[in-house]
Amino acid sequence: MKKFFIQTTGLVALMSLIVACGDNNKDPEVPVVVEVVVPDTPEVEAPEAAKIMNGGFEDDAAGETTATGNWVFRPDQEPTAFSTINIIESEEGVNTYKGTKAVEVNVNTLGDNPWGIEIAYEDLPITGGKNYEFSVWAKGEEGTSADFWIQTPAPDYGQLSLVKETLTGEWQKITLIAATAEADSLVRLAIHFSKEENINKSIYLDEFSGFILDDVPAEEIPDVQYSEVTAQSLKALAPNFNIGVAVPAGGFSNSIIDRAEIRTIVEQHFNQLSAENIMKPTYLQPTQGEFFYDDSDELVNYAKDNSLTIHGHVFVWHSQIAPWMQSFQGDKAAWITMMENHITQVATHFEEEGDNDTVVSWDVVNEAFMENGKYRGEKTTNDSADESVWFENIGAEFLPLSYKAARAADPDADLYYNDYNLIWNADKLDAVINMVNDFQTNGVPIDGIGFQSHISLNSPDISTIQAHLQKVVDIRPKIKVKITELDVRMNNEGGIPLTYLTSERADEQKQYYYDIVKTYLETVPEDQRGGITIWGVIDEDSWLQNWPEPTTEWPLLFFNDYTPKPALQGVADALQELIEVAEPEPSAELLTNGDFEAGLDSWQSRGSATISLEITQAHSGNNSALVQGRTETWNGLQKDVKGLFTAGKTYNVSAWVKLSDDSTAVSPGVKLTLQIEHASTEYLELTTVTNVVAGDWVQLSGTYTHSITTEESAALLYVESNELTADFYVDDVSVTLVEQ
């Protein structure tokens, strides 16, 4: 509180006059000082500013192409983009908002990448868990535009805020609100200009600033109850049908090799893999003549170890080719030789002897046609995407030459042409079909067409999908039809974007996935089915989270916590309804659930051992039993088989065992034993002791003649090992009668 002291001189004089009139014997009052207390005026504290160095570019000189501070100017992040970005000097209010300096962006040529032309302030320190307001002043000719981003730093570029602004010809303030996570410590301010309306026009930027806002309560996301998912295994519902998924290996953040949760899902539900990126030209031949197979070999070996096949992606594409290919110098013959050599080297590397190939099919050429049905590279549009070094240097001949080279290098693989929008664009699909007809007329090998199928919920409609699949089914001679890259975008249909997946929206996605798979199976005859591949495992790994801009999407079959979405059930329901699974021939097998496909039903732990159902390892089928925690050699896995054996009869007895540690040097002896309780207790060795080495399933087998004639009170069949430290999987335990 503030205190003021006021001397009341006038008041004293008045009082003195009154006193004099009434009683002049009294002395006048001494002046009174009155203390008046005035409430404080609260001082307004300025919000804490974000520490943007050189936000107004006043520290720079005109003509500079690199600004002081954390600024980065990127006029051409790819070869097909070209622009100029530099500091300019101008009178305040003309081409600078404040002061005499600003940034000028002049766009000349767009690239394929919508982020190809960019300015960015990298690694701005912030306080996590706070809300920020950032702003910049922009000016551009009326109708120009830019995208203003607040992102997490590279390499994630997670979206915190986005404003797409159309400029008016006057200076205007662009404001973005961003909520940072507790773990955030840096953000990135970025502006992108790769837009048709900006070509040959200038945009000016000035006065970047930011500050912390008062706390704003975060949106509360409800606990959504999604419809039940009961599907246990997609591949079990369609044992002779390719159910694929795209995954990377190597050093990628979502590498299947480094993520046990992803491996569990893949091994439970899928029987085919597509290499997401690591088999594209830029990865396999980054330098001319030097091939890099480490990552793709890792994926192939993983597939082989888990009885999966691989669809190779891709030999020839206009995109994701190494810079040396993009700038290759030579005449048409040299270009043909270079292209054919790449195909031959790669296909030969993955070709295996005999008919047990892991890489069973290839996208030979990817995306060679524009939306108007013309070859990419003919330059029939003004779209900068209408470029292809293959067409421009070889001509349309590059297509048949690619397929001939692929067939020569790998005679057994199915060879596909792969493209996007074929599932709804009739002009493009008709052009591809005409190419296939021409191939077949001229003896060029091709086995199928791949429909990428990156689509949105209920778009295209099912009748369009059916009609386009039917067009390929009707090609003669017959070729295969494969849905190669299926995902269903959920959050891009206008209106207010969803911040979480509602149960209603999830059920719509379930129905659409069901309809797509059902339509495929009803339209494509069994001998023309190449299969269906989902382009990713969990939602957060989908490329759609960042294409064409960072967003929140739920396009795949599994949530980010690896739990199944209702969409998985939609796929499973269609497979179960439309795929006919042949009933197995009557078996001489006497033992029930020896393959653990019914879980651990009727199996128990023996001694101190613990047993659990394992869905990531199986000798056949989908399941096995894992035995752990043994403290005695007789500890293990057992099953009650009382009454199974008959005196005088002979049986073939078998079990498959695999060590749980593929790197162990221990090679324990393992055997199958029968414990019989009758007049006494007997332990009968049904198989000889067999050494099991790491990394392989090993069979225990033997022939057993049952000679006990007295009535048994108990009978237990069990697997035991002489090595107490050994944990192992057991599968396909079998007892069959030998006919005599």
XYZ file of C-alpha atoms in Angstrom:
740
model
C 0.000 0.000 0.000
C 1.145 3.584 -0.637
C 0.854 6.198 2.139
C 0.341 9.937 1.500
C 0.549 12.600 4.256
C -1.662 15.707 3.714
C -1.314 18.866 5.870
C -4.884 20.199 6.478
C -4.035 23.943 6.779
C -7.340 25.242 5.372
C -9.323 23.059 7.711
C -7.380 24.371 10.713
C -8.074 27.992 9.727
C -11.789 27.304 9.479
C -11.841 25.640 12.882
C -10.000 28.565 14.383
C -12.622 30.994 13.128
C -15.436 28.929 14.615
C -13.676 28.724 17.947
C -13.074 32.477 18.022
C -16.781 33.204 17.548
C -17.863 30.820 20.260
C -15.192 30.721 22.919
C -12.241 32.998 22.478
C -10.642 31.752 25.670
C -9.584 28.517 23.890
C -6.315 28.240 22.011
C -6.582 27.442 18.288
C -6.033 23.799 17.180
C -2.598 22.808 15.934
C -2.562 21.845 12.192
C -3.599 18.201 11.731
C -1.722 15.904 9.439
C -4.081 13.218 8.023
C -2.700 9.893 6.803
C -4.504 8.778 3.623
C -3.928 5.208 2.407
C -4.314 4.659 -1.358
C -4.466 1.093 -2.766
C -1.526 0.021 -4.972
C -1.972 0.011 -8.739
C -0.730 -3.447 -9.768
C 2.280 -3.345 -12.050
C 1.681 -5.337 -15.249
C 4.512 -7.776 -15.817
C 5.625 -8.213 -19.404
C 5.270 -11.798 -20.649
C 8.471 -13.804 -20.831
C 9.835 -13.496 -24.362
C 11.143 -16.340 -26.483
C 14.849 -15.739 -27.129
C 14.771 -15.268 -30.907
C 18.113 -13.754 -31.923
C 17.932 -11.264 -34.776
C 14.162 -11.581 -35.194
C 14.096 -8.387 -37.259
C 17.214 -9.136 -39.340
C 18.752 -5.799 -38.403
C 22.074 -7.540 -37.654
C 22.453 -8.581 -41.304
C 23.700 -6.861 -44.428
C 21.636 -6.524 -47.595
C 22.275 -9.339 -50.044
C 23.206 -11.921 -47.401
C 21.812 -15.413 -48.017
C 22.499 -16.588 -44.451
C 21.116 -14.585 -41.553
C 22.720 -14.109 -38.154
C 21.474 -16.380 -35.382
C 19.794 -19.747 -35.892
C 18.291 -18.802 -39.246
C 18.588 -21.201 -42.184
C 17.548 -20.250 -45.731
C 16.767 -23.182 -48.015
C 15.904 -21.993 -51.540
C 16.209 -25.450 -53.146
C 16.079 -28.529 -50.923
C 15.778 -30.739 -54.002
C 17.136 -30.490 -57.559
C 13.771 -29.585 -59.108
C 13.153 -26.554 -56.854
C 14.728 -23.157 -57.403
C 14.286 -19.834 -55.631
C 16.295 -17.014 -54.081
C 16.137 -16.081 -50.405
C 18.177 -13.149 -49.104
C 18.268 -10.106 -46.829
C 17.025 -6.872 -48.378
C 17.229 -3.243 -47.256
C 14.205 -0.987 -47.646
C 12.433 2.013 -46.230
C 10.415 1.114 -43.134
C 6.841 0.241 -44.008
C 7.581 -0.502 -47.653
C 9.342 -3.861 -47.919
C 10.363 -3.914 -44.278
C 7.772 -3.776 -41.524
C 10.084 -2.211 -38.942
C 13.632 -0.963 -39.277
C 15.480 -1.229 -42.577
C 16.034 -4.996 -43.038
C 13.786 -7.933 -43.950
C 13.898 -11.258 -45.792
C 12.785 -11.481 -49.422
C 11.746 -14.799 -50.994
C 11.472 -15.096 -54.789
C 10.061 -18.408 -56.056
C 11.115 -19.473 -59.552
C 10.513 -23.231 -59.907
C 8.610 -25.571 -57.588
C 9.860 -29.041 -56.650
C 7.930 -32.210 -55.845
C 8.470 -31.587 -52.142
C 5.939 -29.109 -50.629
C 8.672 -28.140 -48.158
C 11.307 -27.678 -50.851
C 11.570 -23.892 -50.368
C 11.880 -22.873 -46.740
C 13.251 -20.456 -44.204
C 13.574 -21.749 -40.667
C 14.740 -20.706 -37.242
C 16.282 -23.885 -35.842
C 16.542 -25.033 -32.223
C 14.817 -22.176 -30.406
C 15.120 -22.840 -26.637
C 11.741 -23.004 -24.884
C 10.294 -24.121 -21.563
C 8.474 -27.424 -21.827
C 4.886 -27.658 -20.715
C 4.139 -24.020 -21.567
C 1.934 -22.339 -24.141
C 3.620 -19.952 -26.560
C 2.437 -17.299 -28.966
C 4.729 -16.704 -31.935
C 4.238 -14.053 -34.603
C 5.808 -12.722 -37.792
C 4.899 -9.912 -40.157
C 4.511 -10.914 -43.806
C 3.796 -9.113 -47.044
C 3.262 -10.580 -50.490
C 1.414 -9.741 -53.667
C -2.310 -10.376 -53.313
C -3.031 -14.104 -53.697
C 0.423 -15.341 -52.740
C 0.568 -17.634 -49.723
C 2.815 -19.426 -47.258
C 2.556 -22.097 -44.575
C 3.748 -21.043 -41.122
C 4.818 -23.832 -38.761
C 5.860 -24.393 -35.190
C 7.515 -27.826 -35.041
C 9.640 -30.008 -32.822
C 13.252 -30.142 -34.052
C 14.666 -32.444 -36.709
C 14.365 -35.273 -37.440
C 10.807 -35.613 -36.102
C 9.361 -32.251 -37.215
C 6.286 -32.879 -35.072
C 3.526 -30.339 -35.661
C 2.776 -27.990 -32.762
C 1.008 -25.298 -34.767
C 0.225 -24.517 -38.406
C -1.284 -21.497 -40.147
C -1.816 -21.433 -43.918
C -2.051 -17.758 -44.852
C -3.080 -16.080 -48.097
C -1.385 -12.685 -48.383
C -3.114 -9.440 -49.303
C -0.428 -7.112 -50.664
C -0.186 -5.290 -47.314
C 1.811 -6.100 -44.190
C -0.129 -8.539 -42.018
C 0.646 -10.208 -38.721
C 0.671 -14.005 -38.650
C 0.124 -15.448 -35.170
C 0.579 -19.067 -34.062
C -0.271 -20.586 -30.666
C 1.745 -23.661 -29.687
C 1.442 -25.893 -26.604
C 4.763 -27.550 -25.759
C 5.117 -30.910 -24.049
C 6.890 -31.240 -20.708
C 9.821 -32.988 -22.408
C 10.229 -30.293 -25.076
C 13.234 -27.996 -24.823
C 13.555 -26.750 -28.406
C 11.187 -25.794 -31.188
C 11.589 -24.888 -34.837
C 9.937 -21.981 -36.654
C 9.531 -22.727 -40.367
C 7.820 -21.138 -43.367
C 7.245 -22.928 -46.682
C 6.650 -21.271 -50.039
C 6.416 -24.124 -52.605
C 3.099 -23.062 -54.123
C 2.026 -22.367 -57.707
C 0.624 -18.945 -56.804
C 4.062 -17.780 -55.631
C 5.968 -18.384 -58.890
C 7.798 -15.236 -60.077
C 6.507 -13.223 -57.108
C 8.154 -11.863 -53.963
C 7.227 -12.394 -50.321
C 8.735 -10.347 -47.478
C 9.104 -11.388 -43.820
C 10.074 -9.313 -40.801
C 9.886 -9.060 -37.005
C 9.701 -12.610 -35.662
C 8.815 -12.687 -31.951
C 7.298 -14.934 -29.313
C 6.367 -15.089 -25.647
C 4.915 -17.447 -23.041
C 1.159 -17.269 -22.538
C -0.692 -17.805 -19.297
C -1.407 -21.477 -18.760
C -4.247 -22.741 -20.894
C -5.853 -25.992 -19.784
C -5.121 -28.804 -22.197
C -7.991 -30.475 -23.975
C -9.171 -33.472 -22.021
C -9.325 -36.524 -24.242
C -11.997 -38.939 -23.042
C -11.424 -42.606 -22.401
C -12.869 -43.930 -25.652
C -14.425 -47.391 -25.667
C -13.802 -48.882 -29.109
C -15.673 -51.857 -30.512
C -14.254 -55.234 -29.567
C -11.416 -56.782 -31.552
C -11.284 -60.573 -31.370
C -9.080 -61.308 -34.414
C -6.134 -63.470 -33.376
C -4.218 -63.813 -36.637
C -4.939 -62.463 -40.130
C -2.580 -64.931 -41.790
C -4.274 -67.871 -40.075
C -7.559 -66.827 -41.688
C -5.953 -66.793 -45.145
C -3.068 -69.281 -45.151
C -2.509 -69.204 -48.939
C -3.078 -65.476 -49.416
C -0.440 -62.724 -49.130
C -1.286 -60.535 -46.130
C 1.552 -58.027 -46.199
C 2.848 -55.062 -44.216
C 5.519 -52.444 -44.969
C 8.406 -52.177 -42.496
C 11.993 -50.903 -42.568
C 15.119 -52.427 -41.107
C 18.566 -50.975 -40.461
C 18.979 -47.665 -38.672
C 15.467 -46.298 -39.161
C 13.674 -45.224 -35.986
C 10.848 -47.670 -36.729
C 13.129 -50.546 -37.757
C 11.480 -53.902 -37.190
C 14.785 -55.324 -35.974
C 14.916 -52.953 -33.000
C 11.251 -53.080 -31.952
C 10.051 -56.274 -30.326
C 6.442 -55.017 -30.198
C 6.377 -54.579 -33.979
C 7.914 -58.007 -34.528
C 5.232 -59.564 -32.327
C 2.457 -58.004 -34.422
C 4.109 -58.915 -37.723
C 4.730 -62.526 -36.768
C 1.212 -62.919 -35.411
C -0.733 -61.398 -38.304
C 1.287 -61.126 -41.526
C 3.033 -63.489 -43.918
C 4.683 -61.008 -46.310
C 6.806 -57.879 -45.914
C 7.405 -54.913 -48.189
C 10.587 -52.933 -47.678
C 9.313 -49.450 -46.877
C 12.363 -47.571 -48.207
C 15.500 -49.674 -48.001
C 15.171 -51.385 -51.403
C 14.699 -48.131 -53.332
C 17.529 -47.105 -55.693
C 18.934 -44.324 -53.540
C 19.511 -46.779 -50.670
C 20.795 -49.765 -52.634
C 23.203 -47.884 -54.938
C 24.025 -44.572 -53.235
C 27.264 -44.257 -55.223
C 27.656 -45.466 -58.784
C 28.910 -49.031 -58.769
C 28.804 -49.326 -54.960
C 25.820 -51.280 -53.668
C 24.681 -51.189 -50.053
C 22.704 -54.264 -48.998
C 23.207 -54.321 -45.213
C 19.750 -53.046 -44.236
C 17.821 -54.984 -46.873
C 19.749 -58.189 -46.134
C 18.833 -57.759 -42.483
C 15.166 -57.588 -43.470
C 15.421 -60.589 -45.804
C 17.161 -62.696 -43.156
C 14.508 -61.759 -40.594
C 11.791 -62.784 -43.057
C 13.519 -66.075 -43.800
C 13.889 -66.880 -40.094
C 10.179 -66.300 -39.556
C 8.771 -67.997 -42.670
C 7.790 -64.690 -44.292
C 8.144 -63.691 -47.935
C 9.128 -60.258 -49.275
C 7.665 -58.097 -52.023
C 10.588 -56.033 -53.375
C 10.085 -52.279 -53.782
C 11.395 -50.894 -56.212
C 13.853 -51.186 -59.160
C 13.051 -48.075 -61.246
C 11.399 -44.891 -59.994
C 11.739 -41.211 -60.870
C 11.911 -40.346 -57.161
C 14.250 -41.489 -54.368
C 17.098 -42.116 -56.773
C 20.665 -41.256 -55.829
C 22.011 -37.842 -56.894
C 24.502 -39.517 -59.226
C 21.608 -41.131 -61.118
C 19.756 -37.828 -61.264
C 22.765 -36.089 -62.824
C 24.090 -39.046 -64.838
C 25.809 -37.965 -68.059
C 25.623 -40.076 -71.193
C 23.660 -40.820 -74.326
C 20.573 -43.018 -74.490
C 22.626 -46.213 -74.717
C 24.606 -45.259 -71.613
C 21.402 -44.543 -69.688
C 19.964 -47.919 -70.693
C 23.123 -49.706 -69.604
C 23.145 -47.880 -66.265
C 19.465 -48.690 -65.590
C 19.740 -52.347 -66.625
C 22.877 -52.799 -64.540
C 21.095 -51.542 -61.411
C 18.169 -53.926 -61.957
C 20.433 -56.872 -62.733
C 22.730 -56.357 -59.754
C 19.876 -55.926 -57.259
C 17.665 -58.742 -58.571
C 20.594 -61.150 -58.757
C 21.642 -60.320 -55.211
C 18.242 -61.337 -53.811
C 17.618 -64.301 -56.141
C 18.070 -67.631 -54.341
C 18.683 -71.040 -55.802
C 15.686 -73.289 -56.318
C 12.100 -72.263 -55.697
C 12.534 -71.189 -52.069
C 13.061 -67.481 -52.741
C 12.323 -65.092 -49.898
C 11.918 -62.134 -52.295
C 9.087 -63.540 -54.393
C 7.906 -60.455 -56.287
C 9.052 -56.969 -57.334
C 7.674 -53.586 -58.218
C 9.799 -53.216 -61.341
C 8.662 -49.706 -62.304
C 6.880 -47.262 -60.027
C 4.682 -44.282 -60.987
C 5.588 -43.849 -64.673
C 2.284 -42.159 -65.593
C 0.753 -38.773 -64.806
C -2.863 -38.322 -63.778
C -3.847 -37.490 -67.380
C -2.594 -40.885 -68.583
C 0.523 -39.479 -70.261
C 4.013 -40.690 -69.470
C 5.700 -38.832 -66.651
C 8.434 -36.868 -68.367
C 6.470 -36.003 -71.509
C 5.935 -32.547 -69.935
C 2.260 -32.453 -70.890
C 1.430 -30.496 -67.732
C 2.834 -27.477 -65.904
C 3.267 -29.617 -62.816
C 6.901 -29.820 -61.710
C 6.170 -33.458 -60.823
C 5.971 -34.142 -64.579
C 9.646 -35.066 -64.707
C 11.401 -38.403 -65.017
C 15.069 -38.865 -65.808
C 14.221 -42.291 -67.243
C 11.678 -41.066 -69.786
C 13.623 -37.905 -70.568
C 16.851 -39.800 -71.316
C 15.555 -43.128 -72.667
C 11.941 -42.530 -73.671
C 9.003 -44.894 -73.119
C 11.320 -47.746 -74.040
C 12.702 -47.694 -70.490
C 9.589 -49.575 -69.323
C 9.835 -52.774 -71.421
C 13.618 -52.780 -71.022
C 13.216 -52.731 -67.224
C 10.930 -55.769 -67.219
C 13.161 -57.735 -69.574
C 16.185 -57.057 -67.364
C 14.261 -58.062 -64.240
C 13.046 -61.335 -65.769
C 16.554 -62.215 -66.973
C 17.971 -61.642 -63.482
C 15.176 -63.372 -61.542
C 13.159 -65.830 -63.650
C 10.876 -66.866 -60.753
C 9.741 -63.538 -59.292
C 6.361 -61.985 -60.088
C 6.971 -58.649 -61.823
C 4.539 -55.786 -61.079
C 3.873 -52.290 -62.339
C 2.967 -50.110 -59.309
C 1.220 -46.710 -59.187
C -1.007 -44.464 -57.078
C -4.599 -43.365 -57.798
C -5.212 -46.337 -60.112
C -8.021 -47.307 -57.773
C -10.097 -44.262 -58.840
C -8.428 -42.475 -61.801
C -9.762 -44.092 -64.989
C -7.460 -42.164 -67.353
C -4.369 -43.307 -65.516
C -5.529 -46.916 -65.120
C -6.472 -47.163 -68.810
C -2.982 -45.967 -69.752
C -1.424 -48.664 -67.558
C -3.703 -51.345 -69.029
C -2.761 -50.226 -72.553
C 0.896 -50.579 -71.581
C 0.289 -54.113 -70.264
C -1.579 -55.085 -73.446
C 1.326 -53.751 -75.492
C 3.785 -55.708 -73.332
C 1.874 -58.933 -73.841
C 1.593 -58.393 -77.588
C 5.345 -57.894 -77.829
C 6.465 -60.606 -75.433
C 7.528 -58.311 -72.597
C 7.205 -60.103 -69.229
C 4.799 -58.646 -66.672
C 2.833 -60.537 -64.023
C 0.683 -57.972 -62.269
C -0.495 -54.451 -61.533
C -0.124 -52.947 -58.065
C -2.751 -50.532 -56.746
C -1.037 -48.374 -54.125
C -4.367 -47.335 -52.548
C -3.409 -44.409 -50.315
C -7.013 -43.337 -49.850
C -9.355 -41.492 -47.497
C -12.305 -42.781 -45.543
C -15.065 -43.733 -48.022
C -13.220 -42.072 -50.909
C -13.198 -43.623 -53.450
C -16.530 -45.367 -53.029
C -16.642 -49.145 -53.150
C -18.337 -49.280 -56.566
C -15.412 -47.359 -58.084
C -12.888 -49.665 -56.412
C -14.736 -52.715 -57.728
C -14.907 -51.347 -61.278
C -11.190 -50.543 -61.384
C -10.141 -53.916 -59.985
C -12.397 -55.584 -62.540
C -10.640 -53.804 -65.414
C -7.370 -55.478 -64.494
C -9.010 -58.831 -63.796
C -10.361 -58.770 -67.368
C -6.935 -58.358 -69.018
C -6.053 -61.333 -71.235
C -3.786 -63.179 -70.856
C -4.536 -62.979 -67.144
C -2.293 -61.007 -64.797
C -2.337 -60.615 -61.032
C -3.908 -57.809 -59.035
C -2.213 -56.634 -55.837
C -3.137 -53.877 -53.386
C 0.408 -52.850 -52.541
C 0.279 -49.866 -50.162
C -3.078 -49.668 -48.405
C -3.809 -47.031 -45.775
C -6.966 -45.053 -45.014
C -6.601 -41.396 -44.043
C -9.121 -40.377 -41.355
C -8.576 -36.716 -40.532
C -8.487 -34.728 -43.785
C -12.071 -34.384 -44.901
C -12.654 -30.730 -44.038
C -14.359 -29.217 -41.027
C -12.722 -29.173 -37.602
C -9.839 -31.684 -37.420
C -10.199 -34.458 -34.869
C -7.773 -34.436 -31.942
C -8.517 -38.061 -31.105
C -10.104 -41.002 -32.874
C -13.720 -41.282 -31.811
C -15.375 -44.683 -31.520
C -17.819 -43.734 -34.289
C -14.982 -42.778 -36.621
C -13.080 -45.968 -35.768
C -16.126 -48.056 -36.680
C -16.430 -46.220 -39.996
C -12.819 -47.128 -40.724
C -13.500 -50.734 -39.720
C -16.379 -50.891 -42.193
C -14.351 -49.325 -45.005
C -11.441 -51.741 -44.523
C -13.951 -54.590 -44.480
C -15.562 -53.337 -47.695
C -12.207 -52.947 -49.474
C -10.961 -56.439 -48.591
C -14.356 -58.001 -49.315
C -14.569 -56.247 -52.701
C -11.050 -57.377 -53.606
C -11.774 -61.001 -52.728
C -15.141 -61.004 -54.507
C -13.736 -59.358 -57.647
C -10.311 -60.962 -58.065
C -10.300 -64.723 -58.784
C -8.035 -66.822 -56.606
C -5.483 -67.438 -59.364
C -5.089 -63.672 -59.925
C -4.729 -62.590 -56.299
C -1.371 -61.001 -55.572
C -2.449 -60.094 -52.048
C -3.022 -57.016 -49.901
C -0.291 -55.067 -48.112
C -0.909 -52.506 -45.350
C 1.567 -49.613 -45.555
C 2.806 -49.677 -41.958
C 2.040 -51.244 -38.581
C 1.135 -48.559 -36.010
C -0.441 -45.189 -36.773
C 2.422 -42.965 -35.620
C 4.827 -44.636 -38.079
C 2.650 -43.846 -41.084
C 4.097 -41.524 -43.718
C 0.707 -39.751 -43.696
C 1.558 -38.141 -40.352
C 3.811 -35.823 -42.359
C 2.332 -35.827 -45.850
C 1.508 -33.453 -47.343
C 1.969 -31.706 -43.993
C 2.360 -32.713 -40.349
C -1.003 -33.726 -38.961
C -2.622 -36.345 -36.738
C -3.821 -39.425 -38.578
C -5.003 -42.950 -37.773
C -4.643 -44.746 -41.137
C -3.443 -48.225 -40.121
C -4.619 -51.284 -38.168
C -2.891 -50.702 -34.803
C -2.828 -47.862 -32.284
C 0.468 -46.338 -31.149
C 0.429 -48.536 -28.029
C 0.411 -51.607 -30.336
C -3.167 -52.561 -29.492
C -5.423 -53.540 -32.414
C -7.948 -51.073 -33.811
C -11.449 -51.989 -34.944
C -10.035 -51.727 -38.508
C -8.106 -54.950 -37.875
C -11.368 -56.701 -37.100
C -12.829 -55.341 -40.340
C -10.017 -56.953 -42.339
C -10.327 -60.201 -40.356
C -14.096 -60.375 -40.849
C -13.727 -60.048 -44.631
C -10.987 -62.695 -44.790
C -13.000 -65.089 -42.663
C -16.089 -64.659 -44.825
C -14.428 -64.828 -48.236
C -11.363 -67.060 -47.907
C -12.081 -70.768 -48.055
C -9.729 -72.709 -45.820
C -9.573 -76.356 -46.787
C -10.386 -78.764 -44.005
C -7.344 -80.876 -43.107
C -7.307 -84.532 -43.984
C -8.193 -86.867 -41.119
C -5.056 -87.335 -39.046
C -3.597 -90.313 -37.300
C -2.516 -87.881 -34.588
C -3.554 -89.132 -31.131
C -2.366 -86.164 -29.082
C -4.698 -83.165 -28.811
C -3.357 -79.594 -28.996
C 0.228 -80.690 -29.513
C 0.678 -77.572 -31.692
C -0.586 -75.143 -29.003
C -2.946 -73.485 -31.497
C -5.633 -73.799 -28.806
C -3.326 -72.098 -26.309
C -1.915 -73.956 -23.304
C -5.101 -75.962 -22.916
C -4.286 -79.345 -21.242
C -0.560 -78.473 -20.825
C 0.946 -77.738 -17.403
C 4.264 -76.720 -15.915
C 6.348 -79.495 -14.360
C 8.287 -78.792 -11.186
C 9.553 -75.239 -10.806
C 9.254 -74.436 -14.512
C 6.894 -71.749 -15.742
C 5.223 -72.042 -19.120
C 3.656 -69.352 -21.269
C 2.023 -69.185 -24.672
C 4.346 -67.662 -27.272
C 2.966 -66.027 -30.438
C 6.230 -64.721 -31.894
C 7.838 -68.151 -32.300
C 6.365 -71.255 -33.877
C 7.675 -74.272 -35.736
C 4.391 -74.279 -37.628
C 1.123 -72.433 -37.213
C 1.066 -69.404 -34.939
C 1.872 -70.552 -31.395
C 4.365 -72.444 -29.287
C 4.988 -72.915 -25.553
C 7.904 -71.190 -23.794
C 9.517 -73.057 -20.858
C 11.476 -70.956 -18.335
C 12.718 -70.946 -14.751
C 13.765 -74.615 -14.455
C 15.753 -75.624 -11.371
C 15.879 -79.405 -11.926
C 16.548 -81.388 -15.091
C 13.109 -83.031 -14.934
C 11.376 -79.642 -14.792
C 9.618 -78.628 -17.972
C 6.310 -78.917 -19.789
C 3.899 -81.818 -19.287
C 0.558 -83.168 -20.476
C -1.756 -85.780 -18.979
C -1.906 -88.705 -21.467
C -3.586 -91.325 -19.290
C -5.249 -93.955 -21.525
C -3.426 -92.778 -24.691
C -1.149 -95.811 -25.055
C -2.269 -99.438 -25.549
C -0.156 -102.424 -24.559
C 1.533 -104.076 -27.522
C 1.102 -101.099 -29.839
C 3.946 -99.086 -31.389
C 3.937 -95.296 -31.743
C 5.925 -92.602 -33.544
C 6.661 -89.837 -31.045
C 7.987 -86.384 -31.958
C 8.437 -82.823 -30.653
C 10.181 -79.691 -31.956
C 12.347 -77.581 -29.655
C 14.127 -74.226 -30.085
C 16.304 -72.341 -27.579
C 14.924 -68.944 -26.577
C 18.368 -67.287 -26.759
C 19.678 -67.235 -30.332
C 23.104 -66.077 -29.155
C 23.800 -68.651 -26.454
C 26.731 -71.032 -26.783
C 24.945 -73.673 -24.670
C 23.805 -76.818 -26.570
C 21.642 -78.700 -24.073
C 20.436 -82.230 -24.448
C 16.638 -82.451 -24.605
C 14.322 -85.456 -24.688
C 10.670 -86.484 -24.538
C 9.828 -88.693 -21.543
C 6.774 -90.668 -20.417
C 6.061 -91.072 -16.697
C 3.753 -94.036 -15.968
C 2.189 -94.714 -12.555
C 0.898 -98.281 -12.104
C 2.243 -100.887 -9.704
C 5.345 -98.730 -9.640
C 6.560 -95.472 -11.190
C 8.446 -95.796 -14.456
C 10.201 -93.105 -16.526
C 10.358 -94.174 -20.158
C 12.580 -92.355 -22.684
C 10.427 -91.862 -25.816
C 13.147 -90.069 -27.815
C 16.885 -90.169 -27.530
C 18.671 -87.203 -25.957
C 19.121 -84.669 -28.744
C 21.420 -81.646 -28.600
C 19.678 -78.368 -29.464
C 21.772 -75.496 -30.849
C 20.845 -71.822 -30.840
C 18.888 -70.379 -33.735
C 17.217 -73.511 -35.112
C 14.178 -75.655 -34.435
C 15.389 -79.193 -33.684
C 13.214 -82.309 -33.827
C 13.109 -84.882 -31.049
C 11.816 -88.150 -32.496
C 11.603 -91.796 -31.674
C 9.563 -94.994 -31.846
C 7.969 -96.337 -28.688
C 6.286 -99.725 -28.064
C 4.030 -99.731 -25.027
C 4.694 -102.903 -23.023
C 2.900 -102.155 -19.736
C -0.163 -104.351 -19.286
C -1.233 -103.365 -15.764
C -3.757 -100.579 -15.320
C -2.124 -97.154 -15.000
C -3.209 -94.627 -12.382
C -1.469 -91.706 -14.125
C 0.527 -91.013 -17.275
C 2.454 -87.794 -18.039
C 4.248 -86.865 -21.246
C 6.923 -84.198 -20.721
C 9.941 -82.429 -22.236
C 13.058 -82.173 -20.072
C 16.665 -81.002 -20.477
C 20.020 -81.741 -18.853
C 20.924 -78.011 -18.853
C 19.224 -76.027 -16.072
C 19.970 -72.616 -17.634
C 18.233 -73.483 -20.881
C 14.916 -71.784 -21.650
C 13.258 -73.223 -24.724
C 10.216 -73.226 -26.981
C 8.241 -76.422 -27.648
C 5.935 -76.980 -30.599
C 4.273 -79.716 -32.658
C 4.352 -82.491 -30.049
C 2.979 -85.556 -31.810
C 2.021 -89.169 -31.063
C 0.820 -91.353 -33.946
C 0.036 -95.070 -34.090
C 2.230 -97.188 -36.329
C -0.058 -99.448 -38.339
C 0.934 -103.099 -37.956
